[in-house]
Coordinates of C-alpha atoms in Angstrom, one line a residue:
X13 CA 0.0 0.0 0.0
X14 CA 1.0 3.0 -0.7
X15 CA 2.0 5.8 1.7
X16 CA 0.5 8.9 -0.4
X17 CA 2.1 11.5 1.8
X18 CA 5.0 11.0 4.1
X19 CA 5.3 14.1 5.7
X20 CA 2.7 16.9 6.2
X21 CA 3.8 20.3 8.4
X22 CA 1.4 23.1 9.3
X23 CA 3.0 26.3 9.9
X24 CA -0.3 28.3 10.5
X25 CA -4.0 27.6 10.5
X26 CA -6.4 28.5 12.7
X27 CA -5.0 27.7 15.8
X28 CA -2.3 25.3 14.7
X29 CA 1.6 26.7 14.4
X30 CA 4.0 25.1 13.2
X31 CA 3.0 21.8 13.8
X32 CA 4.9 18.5 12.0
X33 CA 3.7 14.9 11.2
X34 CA 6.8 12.9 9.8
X35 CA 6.9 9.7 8.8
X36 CA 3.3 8.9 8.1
X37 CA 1.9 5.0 8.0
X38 CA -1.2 4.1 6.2
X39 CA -3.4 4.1 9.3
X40 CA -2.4 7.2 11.3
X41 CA -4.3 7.6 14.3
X42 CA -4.9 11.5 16.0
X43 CA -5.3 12.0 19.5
X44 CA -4.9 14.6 22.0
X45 CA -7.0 16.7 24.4
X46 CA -9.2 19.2 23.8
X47 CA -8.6 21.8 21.7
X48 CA -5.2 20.3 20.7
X49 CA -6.1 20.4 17.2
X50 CA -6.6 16.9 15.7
X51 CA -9.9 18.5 13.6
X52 CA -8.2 21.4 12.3
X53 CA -5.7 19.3 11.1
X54 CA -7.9 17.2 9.0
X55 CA -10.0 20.0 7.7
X56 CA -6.1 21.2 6.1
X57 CA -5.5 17.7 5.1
X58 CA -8.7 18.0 3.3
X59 CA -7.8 20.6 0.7
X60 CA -5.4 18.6 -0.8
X61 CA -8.1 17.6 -3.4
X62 CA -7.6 21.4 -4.7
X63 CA -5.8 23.9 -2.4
X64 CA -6.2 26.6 -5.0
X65 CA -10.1 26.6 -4.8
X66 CA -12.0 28.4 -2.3
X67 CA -14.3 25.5 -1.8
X68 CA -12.3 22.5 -0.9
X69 CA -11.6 25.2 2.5
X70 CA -15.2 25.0 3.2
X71 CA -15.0 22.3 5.9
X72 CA -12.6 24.4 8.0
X73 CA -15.6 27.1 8.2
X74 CA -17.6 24.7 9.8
X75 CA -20.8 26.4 8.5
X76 CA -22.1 23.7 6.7
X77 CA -23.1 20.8 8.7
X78 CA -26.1 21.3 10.4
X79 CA -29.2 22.2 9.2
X80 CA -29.8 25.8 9.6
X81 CA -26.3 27.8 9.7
X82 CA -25.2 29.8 12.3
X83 CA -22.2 32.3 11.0
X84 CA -22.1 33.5 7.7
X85 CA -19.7 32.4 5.0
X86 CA -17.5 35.6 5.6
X87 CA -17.7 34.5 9.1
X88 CA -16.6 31.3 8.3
X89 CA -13.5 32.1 6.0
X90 CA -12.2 34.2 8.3
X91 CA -12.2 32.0 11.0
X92 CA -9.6 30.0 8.8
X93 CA -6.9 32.4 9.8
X94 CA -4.5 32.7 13.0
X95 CA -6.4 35.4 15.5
X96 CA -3.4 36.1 17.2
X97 CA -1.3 36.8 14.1
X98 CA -0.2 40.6 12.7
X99 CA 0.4 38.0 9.2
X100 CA -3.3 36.9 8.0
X101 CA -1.3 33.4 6.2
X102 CA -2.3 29.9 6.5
X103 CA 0.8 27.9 5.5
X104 CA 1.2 24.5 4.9
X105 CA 3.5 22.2 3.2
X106 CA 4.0 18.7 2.1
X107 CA 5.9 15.6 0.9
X108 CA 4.2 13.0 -1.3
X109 CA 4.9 9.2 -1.7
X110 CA 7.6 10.2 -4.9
X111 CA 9.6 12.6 -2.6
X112 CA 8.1 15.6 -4.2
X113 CA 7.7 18.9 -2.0
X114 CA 5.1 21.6 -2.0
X115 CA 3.8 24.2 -0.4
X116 CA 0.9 26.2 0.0
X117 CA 0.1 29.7 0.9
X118 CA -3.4 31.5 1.4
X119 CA -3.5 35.6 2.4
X120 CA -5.9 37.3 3.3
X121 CA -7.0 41.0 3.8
X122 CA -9.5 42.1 6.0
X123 CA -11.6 45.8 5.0
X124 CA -14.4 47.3 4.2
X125 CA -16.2 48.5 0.8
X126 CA -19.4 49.4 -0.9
X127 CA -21.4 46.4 -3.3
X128 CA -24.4 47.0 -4.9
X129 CA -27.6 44.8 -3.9
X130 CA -27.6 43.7 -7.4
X131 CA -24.0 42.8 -6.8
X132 CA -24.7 40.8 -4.1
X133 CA -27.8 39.1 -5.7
X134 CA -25.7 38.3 -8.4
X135 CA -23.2 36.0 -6.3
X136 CA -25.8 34.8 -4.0
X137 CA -27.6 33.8 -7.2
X138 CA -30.6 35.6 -6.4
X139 CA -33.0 33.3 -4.6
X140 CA -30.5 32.7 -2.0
X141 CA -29.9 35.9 -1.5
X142 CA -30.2 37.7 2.1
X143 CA -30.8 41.1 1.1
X144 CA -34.6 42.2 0.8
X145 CA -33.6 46.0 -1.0
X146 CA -35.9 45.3 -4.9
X147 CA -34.4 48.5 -5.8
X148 CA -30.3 48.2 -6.5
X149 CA -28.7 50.6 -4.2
X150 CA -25.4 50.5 -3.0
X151 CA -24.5 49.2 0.8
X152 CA -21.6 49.4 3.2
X153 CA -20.0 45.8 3.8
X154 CA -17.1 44.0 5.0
X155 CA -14.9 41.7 3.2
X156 CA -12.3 39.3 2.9
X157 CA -9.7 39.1 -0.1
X158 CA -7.9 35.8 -0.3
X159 CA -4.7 35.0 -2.6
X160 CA -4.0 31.4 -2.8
X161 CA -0.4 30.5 -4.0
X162 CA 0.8 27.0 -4.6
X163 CA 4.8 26.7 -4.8
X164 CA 5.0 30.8 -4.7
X165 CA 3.1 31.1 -7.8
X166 CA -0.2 33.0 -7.4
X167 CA -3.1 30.3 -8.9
X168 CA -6.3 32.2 -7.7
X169 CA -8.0 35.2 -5.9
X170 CA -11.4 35.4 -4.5
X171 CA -13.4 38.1 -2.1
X172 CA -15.8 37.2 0.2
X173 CA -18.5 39.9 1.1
X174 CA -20.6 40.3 4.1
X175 CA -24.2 38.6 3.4
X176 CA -22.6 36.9 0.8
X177 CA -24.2 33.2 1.4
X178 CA -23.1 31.2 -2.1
X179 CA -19.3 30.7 -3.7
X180 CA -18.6 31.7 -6.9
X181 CA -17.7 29.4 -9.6
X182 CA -14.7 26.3 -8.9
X183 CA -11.3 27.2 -9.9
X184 CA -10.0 24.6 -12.0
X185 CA -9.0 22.0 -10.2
X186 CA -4.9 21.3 -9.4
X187 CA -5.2 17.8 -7.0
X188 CA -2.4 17.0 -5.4
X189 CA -4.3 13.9 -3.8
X190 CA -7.7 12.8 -3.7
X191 CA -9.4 13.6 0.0
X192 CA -12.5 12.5 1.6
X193 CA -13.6 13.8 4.8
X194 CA -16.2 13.1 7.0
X195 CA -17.7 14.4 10.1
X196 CA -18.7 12.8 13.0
X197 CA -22.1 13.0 12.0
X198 CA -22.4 13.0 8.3
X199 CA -23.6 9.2 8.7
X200 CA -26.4 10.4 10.3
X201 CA -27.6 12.8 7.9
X202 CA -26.1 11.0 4.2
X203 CA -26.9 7.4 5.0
X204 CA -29.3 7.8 1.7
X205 CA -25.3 8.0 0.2
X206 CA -24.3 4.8 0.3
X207 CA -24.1 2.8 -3.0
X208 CA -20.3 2.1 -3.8
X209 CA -21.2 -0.9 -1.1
X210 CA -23.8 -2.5 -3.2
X211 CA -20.8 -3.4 -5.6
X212 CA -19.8 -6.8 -6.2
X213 CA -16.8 -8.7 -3.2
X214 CA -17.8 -4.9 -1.7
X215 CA -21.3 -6.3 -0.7
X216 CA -20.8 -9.5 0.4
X217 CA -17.6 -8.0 2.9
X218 CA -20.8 -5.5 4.0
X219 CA -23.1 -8.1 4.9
X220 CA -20.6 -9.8 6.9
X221 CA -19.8 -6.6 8.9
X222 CA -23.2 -5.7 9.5
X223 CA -24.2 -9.4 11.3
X224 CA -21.9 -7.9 14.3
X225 CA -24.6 -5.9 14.9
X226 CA -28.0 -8.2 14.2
X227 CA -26.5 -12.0 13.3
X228 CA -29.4 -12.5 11.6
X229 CA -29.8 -10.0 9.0
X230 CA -30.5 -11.8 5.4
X231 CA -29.5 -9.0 2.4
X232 CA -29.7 -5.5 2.4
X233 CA -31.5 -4.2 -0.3
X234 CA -31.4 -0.5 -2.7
X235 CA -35.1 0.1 -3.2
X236 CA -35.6 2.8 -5.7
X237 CA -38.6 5.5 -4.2
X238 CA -39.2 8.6 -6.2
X239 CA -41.0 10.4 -4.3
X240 CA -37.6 10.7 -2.0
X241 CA -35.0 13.1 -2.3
X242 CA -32.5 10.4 -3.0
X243 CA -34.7 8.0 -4.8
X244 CA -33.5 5.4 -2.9
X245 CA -34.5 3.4 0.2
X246 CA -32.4 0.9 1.8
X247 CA -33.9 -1.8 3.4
X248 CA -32.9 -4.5 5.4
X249 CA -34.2 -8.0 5.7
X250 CA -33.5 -10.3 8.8
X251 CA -34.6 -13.8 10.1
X252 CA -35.9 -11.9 13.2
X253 CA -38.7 -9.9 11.3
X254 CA -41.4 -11.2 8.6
X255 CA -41.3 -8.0 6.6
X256 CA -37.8 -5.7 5.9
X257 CA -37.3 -2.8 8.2
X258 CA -35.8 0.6 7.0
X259 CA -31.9 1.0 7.2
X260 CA -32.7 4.6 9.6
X261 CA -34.8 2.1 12.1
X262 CA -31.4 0.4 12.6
X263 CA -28.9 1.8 15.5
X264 CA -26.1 4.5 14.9
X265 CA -23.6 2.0 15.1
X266 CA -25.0 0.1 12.3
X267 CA -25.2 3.2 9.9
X268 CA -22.0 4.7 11.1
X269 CA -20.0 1.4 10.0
X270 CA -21.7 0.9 6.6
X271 CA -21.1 4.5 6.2
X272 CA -17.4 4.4 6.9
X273 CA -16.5 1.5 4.4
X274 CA -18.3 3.5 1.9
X275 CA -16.1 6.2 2.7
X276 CA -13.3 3.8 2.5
X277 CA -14.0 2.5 -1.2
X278 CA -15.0 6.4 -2.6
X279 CA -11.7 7.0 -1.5
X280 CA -9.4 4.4 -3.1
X281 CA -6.0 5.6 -4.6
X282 CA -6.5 8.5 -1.8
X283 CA -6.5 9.9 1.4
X284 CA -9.9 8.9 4.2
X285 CA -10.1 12.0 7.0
X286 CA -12.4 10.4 9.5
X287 CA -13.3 12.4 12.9
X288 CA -13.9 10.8 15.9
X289 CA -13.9 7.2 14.1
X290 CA -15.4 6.1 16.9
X291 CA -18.9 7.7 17.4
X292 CA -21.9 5.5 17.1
X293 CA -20.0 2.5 17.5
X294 CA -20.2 0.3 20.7
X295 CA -17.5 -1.3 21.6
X296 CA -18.6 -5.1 21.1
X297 CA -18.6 -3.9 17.7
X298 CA -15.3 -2.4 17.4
X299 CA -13.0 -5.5 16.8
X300 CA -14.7 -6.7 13.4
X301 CA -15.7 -2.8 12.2
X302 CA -12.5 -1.7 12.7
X303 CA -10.8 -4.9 11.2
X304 CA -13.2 -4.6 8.1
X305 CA -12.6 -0.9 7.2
X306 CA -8.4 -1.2 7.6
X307 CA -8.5 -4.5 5.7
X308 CA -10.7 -2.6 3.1
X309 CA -8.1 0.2 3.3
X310 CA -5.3 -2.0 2.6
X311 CA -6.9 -3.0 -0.3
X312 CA -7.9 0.4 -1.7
X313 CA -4.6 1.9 -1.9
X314 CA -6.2 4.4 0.9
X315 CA -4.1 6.5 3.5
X316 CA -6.0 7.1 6.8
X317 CA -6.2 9.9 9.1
X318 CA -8.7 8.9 12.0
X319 CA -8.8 11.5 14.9
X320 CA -10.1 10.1 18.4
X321 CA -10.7 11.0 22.3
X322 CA -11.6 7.3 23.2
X323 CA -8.9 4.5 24.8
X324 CA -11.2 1.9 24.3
X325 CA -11.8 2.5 20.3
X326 CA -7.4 3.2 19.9
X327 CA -6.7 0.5 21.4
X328 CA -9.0 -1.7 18.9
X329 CA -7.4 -0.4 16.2
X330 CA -4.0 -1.0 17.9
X331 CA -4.5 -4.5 18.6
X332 CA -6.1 -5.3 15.3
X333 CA -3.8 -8.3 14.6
X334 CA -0.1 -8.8 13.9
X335 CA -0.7 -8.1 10.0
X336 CA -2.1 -4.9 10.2
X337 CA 0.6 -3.1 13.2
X338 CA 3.5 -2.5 10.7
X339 CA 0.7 -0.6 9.2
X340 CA 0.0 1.8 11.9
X341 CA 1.1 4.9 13.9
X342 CA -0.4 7.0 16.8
X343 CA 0.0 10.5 17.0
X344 CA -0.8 12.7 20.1
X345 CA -1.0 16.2 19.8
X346 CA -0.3 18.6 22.5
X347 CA 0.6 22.4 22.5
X348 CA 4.1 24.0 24.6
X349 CA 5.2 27.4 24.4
X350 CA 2.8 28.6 21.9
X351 CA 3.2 26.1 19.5
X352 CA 2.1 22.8 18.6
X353 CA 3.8 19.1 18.3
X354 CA 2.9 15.4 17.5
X355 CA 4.6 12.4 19.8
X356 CA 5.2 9.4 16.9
X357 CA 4.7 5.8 18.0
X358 CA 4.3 3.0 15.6
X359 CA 2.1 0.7 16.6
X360 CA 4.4 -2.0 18.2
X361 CA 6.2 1.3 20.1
X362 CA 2.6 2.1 21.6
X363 CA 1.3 -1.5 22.5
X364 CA 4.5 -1.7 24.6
X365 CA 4.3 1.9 26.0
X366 CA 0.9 1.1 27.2
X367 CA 1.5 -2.5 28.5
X368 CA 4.9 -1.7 30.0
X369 CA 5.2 1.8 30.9
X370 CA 1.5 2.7 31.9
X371 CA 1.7 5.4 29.1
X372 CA -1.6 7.0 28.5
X373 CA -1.6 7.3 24.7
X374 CA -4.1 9.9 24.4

């Protein structure tokens, strides 16, 4: 399997200075207290898929997973950058599997300036728009200018406006590796998103997952329904019930793992950002999920970053069998003097710090 990036340094973002992840595994696990940064850092992993474009930074905003929004997008984006910094920079840098180095540079400056209503409609694409003014005037508002520079060499420039609730078109798209993030949550809200599973060895690997939960679940079946928003119901048929239940009548834990190995195959040839693997999952559950999804992994040519506040679920992962440790390293996070670090442990390095030392790895 292939190590997609080896190294990965931070040198601002949000809260994060000048933190360093070197010698990355496939499986690399996050940990730390609160506040130490393990979600920032996999919102910056996540715009690897196209640093240049203002969208791919729309996970660190954190404006867009719940139903009704509660910051605007200039909020949001501005929330990207360092508070306590005169320099308005995120900086990061990189080192992929081939040895190659990049970097990445977004500035921003802060201001005010007038915009027409019809401006503003304009970007917000009119319906969406916030502003109730039917005759075009012009308005004070604040904004945000943002330069994004890969390698020194400026690629795009966008401005964000206050009441501005829509991006404009992608910039055209410069990958440096594929990313797929999710939320701790997203399970519960795109279950109706699961499909790659229904494919062929994928399916069967499923099925065999999902028994940990109800051993005696038959098939799991994609029913189309038009009259949903996804046209498609998932349902579940088990020894225990004469007719097929609804996959949402099943328990988080249930969702969350058929969720994940989703997640794993969309991402193949890539890099998985999963926060708080965990969640949902109870821990009689954890030994054959966790062993699925890495196996899955494996074979996907996918690079994991999996951040996590409980012992119990690291420890699965840890102990996952002899075939998969050479596979795996923990990092903790933790902040001194203003700036931020990562302890390394492969996963032999950790097993024995835990069972020998009493180290607490989180």
């Amino acid at each position: 399997m292939r190590k997609h990036l080896q190294q990965f340094k931070i040198q601002s973002y949000k809260g994060l200075k000048g933190l360093s992840l070197d010698d990355l595994n496939c499986i690399n696990i996050i940990t730390g207290d609160n506040n130490s940064g393990k979600t920032s850092l996999l919102e910056v992993l996540s715009t690897l898929n196209n640093p240049q474009d203002t969208e791919s930074w729309l996970p660190g905003t954190r404006i867009m997973g719940t139903r009704w929004r509660t910051s605007s997008y200039l909020d949001g984006f501005t929330g990207l950058f360092p508070a306590d910094s005169d320099f308005k920079e995120i900086s990061y840098e990189f080192c992929n599997d081939k040895g190659i180095s990049k970097s990445v540079l977004v500035k921003a400056d802060f201001g005010q300036t007038q915009i027409s209503t019809g401006e503003l409609n304009a970007l917000n694409r009119m319906s969406f728009s916030s502003v109730k003014n039917e005759e075009n005037v012009i308005i004070d508002t604040d904004y945000l200018d943002m330069t994004f520079y890969v390698n020194g060499e400026k690629k795009n420039e966008d401005i964000i406006y206050g009441g501005q609730d829509r991006l404009g078109r992608r910039q055209k798209k410069e990958s440096f590796l594929t990313t797929l993030y999710v939320s701790p949550t997203d399970y519960a809200s795109k279950i109706y998103n699961i499909s790659r599973v229904f494919a062929p060895g994928d399916y069967e690997i499923m099925l065999e997952m999902v028994r940990t939960f109800d051993e005696d679940i038959l098939q799991i079946s994609a029913v189309k329904d038009e009259n949903l928003f996804a046209n498609v119901n998932y349902k579940v048929y088990s020894k225990s019930y004469k007719e097929p239940l609804l996959l949402n009548a099943y328990g988080d834990g249930m969702k969350k793992a058929i969720y994940l190995l989703n997640a794993v195959i969309g991402a193949r040839s890539g890099i998985l950002l999963i926060d708080e693997f965990e969640t949902g999952i109870h821990t009689s559950a954890m030994d054959k999920v966790f062993s699925v999804l890495l196996e899955s992994a494996l074979r996907y040519d996918v690079q994991v970053f999996m951040t996590s506040h409980s012992k119990e679920a690291i420890e699965k992962v840890l102990r996952c069998g002899e075939r998969m440790q050479p596979y795996v390293n923990l990092y903790t996070l933790y902040k001194y003097d203003g700036k931020n670090y990562a302890r390394k442990l492969s996963c032999t390095e950790a097993i024995h710090a835990q069972d020998n030392l009493g180290l607490e790895l989180r």
